[in-house]
Short mmCIF file of C-alpha atoms and ligand atoms in Angstrom, two decimals:
data_model
loop_
_atom_site.label_atom_id
_atom_site.label_comp_id
_atom_site.label_asym_id
_atom_site.label_seq_id
_atom_site.Cartn_x
_atom_site.Cartn_y
_atom_site.Cartn_z
CA MET W 295 0.00 0.00 0.00
CA PRO W 296 1.42 3.46 -0.80
CA ARG W 297 1.99 5.60 2.27
CA HIS W 298 1.30 9.30 2.13
CA ALA W 299 1.93 12.02 4.71
CA ALA W 300 -1.16 14.14 5.27
CA VAL W 301 -1.44 17.29 7.34
CA THR W 302 -4.22 16.56 9.84
CA GLY W 303 -3.63 19.30 12.40
CA TRP W 304 -2.47 22.90 12.36
CA GLY W 305 -2.07 25.78 14.76
CA HIS W 306 -0.27 29.05 15.20
CA TYR W 307 0.57 31.54 17.90
CA ALA W 308 1.32 35.24 17.66
CA PRO W 309 2.33 37.30 20.72
CA GLU W 310 -0.22 39.74 22.02
CA LYS W 311 1.90 42.87 21.62
CA VAL W 312 1.31 44.60 18.29
CA LEU W 313 3.96 47.00 17.00
CA THR W 314 2.51 49.18 14.25
CA ASN W 315 4.31 51.24 11.62
CA ARG W 316 3.05 54.31 13.47
CA ASP W 317 4.77 53.06 16.63
CA LEU W 318 8.00 52.73 14.62
CA GLU W 319 7.64 56.32 13.41
CA GLY W 320 8.15 57.35 17.03
CA MET W 321 11.31 55.25 17.36
CA LEU W 322 13.14 55.74 14.04
CA ASP W 323 13.49 57.96 11.00
CA THR W 324 10.84 56.09 9.01
CA SER W 325 7.20 56.39 8.01
CA ASP W 326 4.12 54.22 7.78
CA GLU W 327 3.88 55.20 4.12
CA TRP W 328 7.49 54.08 3.34
CA ILE W 329 7.08 50.74 5.08
CA ARG W 330 3.70 49.98 3.56
CA THR W 331 4.60 50.89 -0.01
CA ARG W 332 8.02 49.14 0.06
CA THR W 333 6.97 46.00 1.96
CA GLY W 334 3.19 45.75 2.44
CA ILE W 335 3.75 45.43 6.21
CA CYS W 336 1.39 47.37 8.51
CA GLU W 337 2.17 45.78 11.85
CA ARG W 338 4.08 42.90 13.48
CA ARG W 339 3.92 41.01 16.78
CA ILE W 340 6.62 41.24 19.44
CA ALA W 341 7.23 38.55 22.07
CA ALA W 342 6.69 39.48 25.72
CA HIS W 343 9.67 39.30 28.09
CA ASP W 344 8.70 35.85 29.33
CA GLU W 345 8.11 34.46 25.83
CA THR W 346 10.72 32.67 23.75
CA THR W 347 10.81 30.65 20.55
CA SER W 348 10.15 27.42 22.48
CA THR W 349 7.20 28.80 24.46
CA MET W 350 5.53 30.11 21.29
CA CYS W 351 6.28 26.87 19.42
CA ALA W 352 4.80 24.80 22.26
CA ILE W 353 1.51 26.72 22.09
CA ALA W 354 1.31 26.39 18.28
CA ALA W 355 2.20 22.68 18.57
CA GLN W 356 -0.48 22.01 21.17
CA ARG W 357 -3.04 23.77 18.98
CA ALA W 358 -2.04 21.59 16.01
CA LEU W 359 -2.33 18.44 18.15
CA ASP W 360 -5.77 19.51 19.41
CA LYS W 361 -6.93 20.09 15.84
CA ALA W 362 -5.69 16.61 14.86
CA HIS W 363 -7.35 15.06 17.97
CA MET W 364 -3.94 13.61 18.78
CA ALA W 365 -2.06 13.31 22.07
CA ALA W 366 1.55 14.50 22.25
CA ILE W 367 2.53 11.08 23.60
CA ASP W 368 1.64 9.60 20.19
CA LEU W 369 4.18 11.72 18.28
CA ASP W 370 7.23 9.93 16.83
CA LEU W 371 9.27 13.01 15.95
CA ILE W 372 9.42 16.79 16.41
CA ILE W 373 11.17 18.97 13.85
CA CYS W 374 11.59 22.59 14.92
CA ALA W 375 12.59 25.11 12.27
CA THR W 376 14.16 28.22 13.75
CA THR W 377 17.02 30.69 13.35
CA THR W 378 16.41 32.16 16.79
CA PRO W 379 16.60 29.17 19.15
CA ASP W 380 16.20 29.73 22.90
CA THR W 381 19.79 28.54 23.33
CA LEU W 382 22.53 27.16 21.09
CA MET W 383 22.13 23.99 23.11
CA PRO W 384 19.79 22.29 23.92
CA ALA W 385 17.79 22.36 20.71
CA THR W 386 14.52 24.26 20.87
CA ALA W 387 12.78 21.10 19.58
CA CYS W 388 13.73 19.36 22.86
CA LEU W 389 12.27 22.20 24.91
CA VAL W 390 9.03 21.89 22.93
CA GLN W 391 9.09 18.09 23.38
CA ASP W 392 9.30 18.51 27.15
CA SER W 393 6.74 21.29 27.30
CA ILE W 394 4.01 19.40 25.40
CA GLY W 395 4.88 16.01 26.94
CA ALA W 396 5.88 14.16 23.76
CA ALA W 397 7.77 11.48 25.69
CA ASN W 398 8.07 9.09 22.73
CA ALA W 399 9.34 11.59 20.18
CA GLY W 400 12.80 12.28 18.83
CA ALA W 401 13.46 15.99 18.42
CA PHE W 402 15.84 18.20 16.50
CA ASP W 403 16.20 21.74 15.16
CA LEU W 404 16.50 22.68 11.53
CA ASN W 405 18.08 25.95 10.48
CA THR W 406 17.50 27.11 6.93
CA ALA W 407 16.12 30.52 7.98
CA CYS W 408 12.90 31.47 6.18
CA THR W 409 12.69 28.23 4.18
CA GLY W 410 12.77 26.19 7.40
CA PHE W 411 9.09 25.33 7.53
CA VAL W 412 9.04 24.02 3.94
CA TYR W 413 12.28 22.06 4.52
CA GLY W 414 10.59 20.64 7.64
CA LEU W 415 7.45 19.62 5.76
CA VAL W 416 9.57 17.84 3.17
CA MET W 417 11.68 16.09 5.79
CA ALA W 418 8.68 14.98 7.86
CA SER W 419 7.05 13.57 4.74
CA GLN W 420 10.17 11.50 3.97
CA PHE W 421 10.14 9.94 7.46
CA ILE W 422 6.48 9.02 7.02
CA GLN W 423 6.57 7.86 3.39
CA SER W 424 9.58 5.63 4.11
CA GLY W 425 7.64 3.87 6.85
CA ALA W 426 10.05 4.97 9.57
CA TYR W 427 7.49 7.06 11.46
CA ASP W 428 3.72 7.52 11.52
CA ARG W 429 3.24 10.91 13.24
CA VAL W 430 5.53 13.89 12.97
CA LEU W 431 5.14 17.44 14.29
CA VAL W 432 6.70 20.26 12.29
CA VAL W 433 6.87 23.59 14.08
CA GLY W 434 8.50 26.82 12.96
CA GLY W 435 9.08 29.64 15.41
CA GLU W 436 11.10 32.82 15.73
CA THR W 437 11.85 35.51 18.28
CA LEU W 438 13.57 37.77 15.77
CA SER W 439 12.83 40.88 17.83
CA ARG W 440 15.72 39.87 20.15
CA PHE W 441 18.20 39.84 17.24
CA LEU W 442 17.26 43.13 15.61
CA ASN W 443 19.09 46.40 15.92
CA TRP W 444 16.17 48.66 16.76
CA GLN W 445 18.18 51.62 15.50
CA ASP W 446 18.65 50.11 12.02
CA ARG W 447 15.63 51.16 9.99
CA THR W 448 16.66 48.97 7.05
CA THR W 449 16.03 45.75 9.01
CA CYS W 450 14.00 46.21 12.20
CA ILE W 451 10.85 47.32 10.37
CA LEU W 452 10.66 44.03 8.46
CA PHE W 453 10.50 41.28 11.05
CA GLY W 454 8.15 39.88 13.68
CA ASP W 455 7.77 37.05 16.20
CA GLY W 456 5.48 34.01 16.19
CA ALA W 457 5.11 30.29 15.58
CA GLY W 458 3.21 27.91 13.31
CA ALA W 459 2.85 24.13 13.50
CA VAL W 460 1.38 21.16 11.68
CA VAL W 461 0.92 17.49 12.48
CA LEU W 462 1.58 15.09 9.62
CA GLU W 463 0.46 11.50 9.75
CA ALA W 464 0.63 8.40 7.61
CA THR W 465 -2.38 7.67 5.46
CA GLU W 466 -3.34 5.66 2.40
CA ASP W 467 -5.43 8.63 1.27
CA GLU W 468 -4.00 10.03 -2.01
CA SER W 469 -2.75 13.23 -0.41
CA GLY W 470 0.29 14.95 1.03
CA LEU W 471 3.52 15.88 -0.69
CA LEU W 472 3.53 15.42 -4.47
CA SER W 473 6.90 17.00 -5.23
CA PHE W 474 9.53 19.33 -3.85
CA VAL W 475 12.64 21.32 -4.72
CA LEU W 476 15.24 22.32 -2.10
CA GLY W 477 18.21 24.50 -2.96
CA SER W 478 21.07 26.42 -1.45
CA GLN W 479 23.80 28.86 -2.42
CA GLY W 480 26.17 29.21 0.53
CA SER W 481 28.27 31.83 -1.25
CA GLY W 482 25.37 34.25 -0.60
CA GLY W 483 25.47 33.67 3.16
CA PRO W 484 26.97 37.08 4.02
CA LEU W 485 23.96 38.82 2.43
CA LEU W 486 21.78 37.81 5.37
CA THR W 487 23.49 36.83 8.58
CA ILE W 488 23.73 36.97 12.36
CA ALA W 489 27.52 36.72 12.45
CA GLY W 490 28.28 36.85 16.18
CA GLY W 491 27.83 34.28 18.92
CA GLY W 492 28.84 31.20 16.92
CA ALA W 493 32.13 29.30 16.77
CA ALA W 494 33.57 31.66 14.15
CA LYS W 495 32.95 34.75 16.27
CA PRO W 496 32.24 33.72 19.87
CA ALA W 497 30.38 36.31 21.93
CA SER W 498 32.79 38.84 23.45
CA PRO W 499 32.69 42.52 24.46
CA GLU W 500 34.08 43.26 20.96
CA THR W 501 31.35 41.36 19.08
CA VAL W 502 28.68 43.03 21.18
CA ALA W 503 30.22 46.48 20.65
CA ALA W 504 30.32 45.81 16.89
CA GLY W 505 26.66 44.69 16.91
CA ASP W 506 27.57 41.29 15.49
CA HIS W 507 24.72 39.69 17.44
CA TYR W 508 22.21 41.60 15.31
CA LEU W 509 20.68 40.50 12.02
CA TYR W 510 22.45 42.08 9.06
CA MET W 511 20.95 42.10 5.57
CA ARG W 512 21.64 43.46 2.10
CA GLY W 513 17.96 43.91 1.20
CA ASN W 514 18.29 44.82 -2.45
CA GLU W 515 20.31 41.76 -3.41
CA ILE W 516 18.05 39.48 -1.36
CA PHE W 517 15.04 40.90 -3.19
CA LYS W 518 16.36 39.87 -6.61
CA PHE W 519 17.50 36.47 -5.35
CA ALA W 520 14.09 35.87 -3.76
CA VAL W 521 12.07 36.35 -6.92
CA ARG W 522 14.52 34.45 -9.15
CA SER W 523 14.86 31.42 -6.85
CA MET W 524 11.17 31.11 -5.96
CA VAL W 525 10.03 31.35 -9.59
CA GLN W 526 12.49 28.68 -10.68
CA ALA W 527 11.81 26.34 -7.74
CA ALA W 528 8.03 26.66 -8.09
CA GLY W 529 8.17 25.90 -11.83
CA GLU W 530 10.35 22.82 -11.19
CA ALA W 531 8.14 21.53 -8.37
CA LEU W 532 5.01 21.87 -10.52
CA THR W 533 6.67 20.02 -13.40
CA LYS W 534 7.82 17.24 -11.07
CA ALA W 535 4.25 16.89 -9.78
CA GLY W 536 2.91 16.76 -13.35
CA LEU W 537 0.83 19.86 -12.71
CA THR W 538 0.50 23.31 -14.26
CA GLN W 539 -0.30 26.70 -12.79
CA GLU W 540 -4.02 26.11 -13.46
CA ASP W 541 -4.00 23.12 -11.11
CA VAL W 542 -2.87 25.20 -8.09
CA ARG W 543 -5.68 26.34 -5.81
CA VAL W 544 -3.74 28.09 -3.05
CA VAL W 545 -0.17 29.41 -2.94
CA VAL W 546 1.26 29.48 0.60
CA PRO W 547 4.40 31.60 0.29
CA HIS W 548 7.02 32.80 2.74
CA GLN W 549 5.78 36.21 3.86
CA ALA W 550 8.65 38.66 3.45
CA ASN W 551 7.41 41.46 1.25
CA VAL W 552 4.28 41.99 -0.87
CA ARG W 553 6.38 43.31 -3.77
CA ILE W 554 8.37 40.06 -3.80
CA LEU W 555 5.12 38.08 -3.78
CA ARG W 556 3.65 40.19 -6.60
CA ALA W 557 6.75 39.85 -8.78
CA THR W 558 6.85 36.07 -8.17
CA GLN W 559 3.13 35.62 -8.86
CA GLU W 560 3.37 37.63 -12.09
CA ALA W 561 6.43 35.71 -13.33
CA LEU W 562 4.70 32.40 -12.60
CA GLY W 563 1.44 33.49 -14.26
CA LEU W 564 -0.64 32.64 -11.20
CA PRO W 565 -3.76 34.62 -10.24
CA TRP W 566 -3.05 37.04 -7.38
CA GLU W 567 -6.21 35.80 -5.64
CA SER W 568 -4.61 32.36 -5.22
CA VAL W 569 -1.68 33.80 -3.21
CA PHE W 570 -2.29 33.87 0.56
CA VAL W 571 -0.92 37.05 2.14
CA ASN W 572 -0.67 37.94 5.83
CA VAL W 573 2.64 39.82 5.85
CA ASP W 574 0.63 43.00 6.45
CA ARG W 575 -0.28 41.71 9.96
CA TYR W 576 2.85 39.79 10.99
CA GLY W 577 5.81 41.11 8.99
CA ASN W 578 8.48 38.54 8.16
CA THR W 579 8.45 35.80 10.81
CA SER W 580 11.14 33.77 8.99
CA ALA W 581 10.82 30.03 9.76
CA ALA W 582 7.37 30.58 11.29
CA SER W 583 5.87 32.41 8.33
CA VAL W 584 4.75 29.50 6.12
CA GLY W 585 3.42 27.62 9.16
CA ILE W 586 1.37 30.60 10.34
CA ALA W 587 0.09 31.20 6.79
CA LEU W 588 -0.91 27.55 6.30
CA SER W 589 -2.64 27.47 9.67
CA GLU W 590 -4.60 30.63 8.87
CA CYS W 591 -5.60 29.28 5.42
CA ALA W 592 -6.91 26.10 7.05
CA ASP W 593 -8.71 28.02 9.82
CA LEU W 594 -10.40 30.19 7.19
CA GLY W 595 -11.75 27.06 5.46
CA MET W 596 -9.81 27.86 2.28
CA LEU W 597 -8.45 24.31 1.87
CA ARG W 598 -10.68 21.51 0.58
CA PRO W 599 -9.84 17.83 0.16
CA GLY W 600 -8.04 17.33 -3.17
CA ASP W 601 -6.84 20.95 -3.44
CA ASN W 602 -3.27 21.39 -4.70
CA LEU W 603 -1.19 23.77 -2.54
CA LEU W 604 2.03 25.34 -3.72
CA PHE W 605 4.60 26.32 -1.05
CA ILE W 606 7.38 28.72 -2.01
CA ALA W 607 10.10 30.20 0.18
CA PHE W 608 13.56 31.78 0.17
CA GLY W 609 15.83 32.73 3.00
CA GLY W 610 19.18 33.04 4.67
CA GLY W 611 21.84 30.53 3.74
CA LEU W 612 20.99 31.41 1.07
CA THR W 613 18.30 28.79 0.61
CA TRP W 614 15.15 28.24 -1.40
CA ALA W 615 12.37 25.68 -1.26
CA SER W 616 9.19 24.79 -3.05
CA ALA W 617 6.71 21.97 -2.54
CA VAL W 618 3.40 20.85 -3.98
CA MET W 619 0.98 19.24 -1.55
CA ARG W 620 -2.48 17.76 -2.06
CA TRP W 621 -4.75 18.65 0.85
CA ALA W 622 -6.21 15.58 2.53
CA ASP W 623 -9.70 14.73 3.67
CA VAL W 624 -8.68 15.60 7.21
CA ASP W 625 -12.00 14.75 8.88
CA ALA W 626 -12.03 11.28 7.28
CA ILE W 627 -8.44 10.50 8.33
CA VAL W 628 -9.00 11.66 11.91
CA ALA W 629 -12.30 9.75 12.13
CA ALA W 630 -10.66 6.56 10.78
CA ARG W 631 -7.81 6.86 13.29
CA GLU W 632 -10.21 7.35 16.19
CA GLU W 633 -12.16 4.26 15.10
CA SER W 634 -9.13 1.98 14.82
CA PRO W 635 -6.12 3.69 16.42
CA ASN W 636 -3.57 0.95 15.70
CA VAL W 637 -4.21 0.45 12.00
CA ILE W 638 -1.92 2.11 9.44
N1 LIG M 818 12.30 54.06 6.32
C1 LIG M 818 12.59 55.06 5.48
N2 LIG M 818 13.57 54.99 4.57
C2 LIG M 818 14.29 53.86 4.52
C3 LIG M 818 14.03 52.76 5.38
C4 LIG M 818 12.98 52.89 6.30
N3 LIG M 818 12.64 51.90 7.16
N4 LIG M 818 14.89 51.77 5.08
C5 LIG M 818 15.67 52.21 4.08
N5 LIG M 818 15.30 53.48 3.74
C6 LIG M 818 15.88 54.32 2.70
C7 LIG M 818 17.29 53.94 2.34
O1 LIG M 818 18.21 54.52 3.23
C8 LIG M 818 17.40 54.48 0.94
O2 LIG M 818 17.65 55.86 1.02
P1 LIG M 818 18.64 56.57 -0.03
O3 LIG M 818 17.97 56.38 -1.37
O4 LIG M 818 18.66 58.00 0.46
O5 LIG M 818 19.94 55.85 0.09
C9 LIG M 818 16.00 54.30 0.36
O6 LIG M 818 15.12 54.15 1.50
C10 LIG M 818 15.85 53.10 -0.54
O7 LIG M 818 16.45 51.97 0.08
P2 LIG M 818 16.50 50.57 -0.60
O8 LIG M 818 17.21 49.62 0.29
O9 LIG M 818 16.97 50.69 -2.02
O10 LIG M 818 14.94 50.20 -0.65
P3 LIG M 818 14.24 48.98 -1.35
O11 LIG M 818 13.22 49.46 -2.25
O12 LIG M 818 15.22 47.95 -1.84
O13 LIG M 818 13.47 48.32 -0.11
C11 LIG M 818 13.64 46.46 1.36
C12 LIG M 818 14.20 47.79 0.98
C13 LIG M 818 12.21 46.64 1.78
C14 LIG M 818 14.46 45.89 2.50
C15 LIG M 818 13.68 45.49 0.14
O14 LIG M 818 14.97 45.52 -0.45
C16 LIG M 818 13.36 44.07 0.51
O15 LIG M 818 12.25 43.77 0.90
N6 LIG M 818 14.31 43.17 0.33
C17 LIG M 818 14.12 41.77 0.68
C18 LIG M 818 14.40 41.62 2.12
C19 LIG M 818 13.89 40.36 2.68
O16 LIG M 818 12.86 39.84 2.29
N7 LIG M 818 14.61 39.84 3.63
C20 LIG M 818 14.21 38.70 4.33
C21 LIG M 818 14.94 37.54 3.87
S1 LIG M 818 14.24 36.14 4.53
C22 LIG M 818 15.18 35.51 5.85
O17 LIG M 818 15.77 34.46 5.69
C23 LIG M 818 15.25 36.22 7.15
#
């Protein structure tokens, strides 16, 4: 029997504190008009002092488990995509594992910046399709606000905090991942980096004084790379799946900038209405962004069984990722599991 990996649960969490463009006007030499027209962002969420990547991921994960009617104890694996882990060690995935009580799950972090959630979806699907595991949690979370230089108007206006999660499980239902493309170009790493605090530049008074612990980005070059890589990866993923643009019902992209999304959508010849956008409300939440977007699409009832979803993302590394997924009949899979929990 062919095994597929269907998303059967989803959830997201965004901190309560909203930081609007108007708020930023009072902190920096910038304007609501500049930010909106250049990025499409109106506001972003900022983690409270007692919130971290793992606490936000744990809430999103629990919401995804609740949606799937699944207990954390039944998870086989937790993949946490993040560039802003609570600590270098232990992995944030282990903190989430402990917090939700997933005592039978392996756990590890994945760092491909903004493509992390799509890389995680692809990886989880491989574990399930191979027969190694039946139930995998993918969670993406970021606390980017702690790594931003709030005096640098070229970066701090772009990013926000939050987390998104999905539960994938084995099914015979013809659904789940149809194709994917993952790519990287390490030579572009210096275009988008947090250079301090690692083995190459351990934290010291000098690295702190130089601001090496802050996110640094060459926005213009990233912009061009983003459109080029996402257009190419999306085209390849569709071809691999044997589909065309007309077969795509919803595009779930990494939410970095509306102009990047517009340019990508136009180059791919997809209708703008098919592209899900929430960057206006959250800014760029990096590894969380695709997870939050997917969770919101599902909550809004936009995804029907049999729908083809196209994921596209780019990010630090540099990396890119695209995947085509067929949305499952979630209610039927959950009902079948609840009827006979040990059959797969
Ligand atoms: N407010 C007002 N003016 C500003 C601001 C600001 N917040 N930021 C920059 N400016 C000024 C610049 O100083 C510059 O002024 P100058 O012409 O006098 O020199 C002018 O605005 C234009 O600056 P550009 O950088 O050319 O503006 P651009 O149109 O390229 O927009 C932006 C900048 C929004 C960053 C864009 O390049 C972009 O979105 N790039 C992609 C970034 C991105 O998505 N990064 C995330 C990567 S994903 C990940 O892995 C984390």
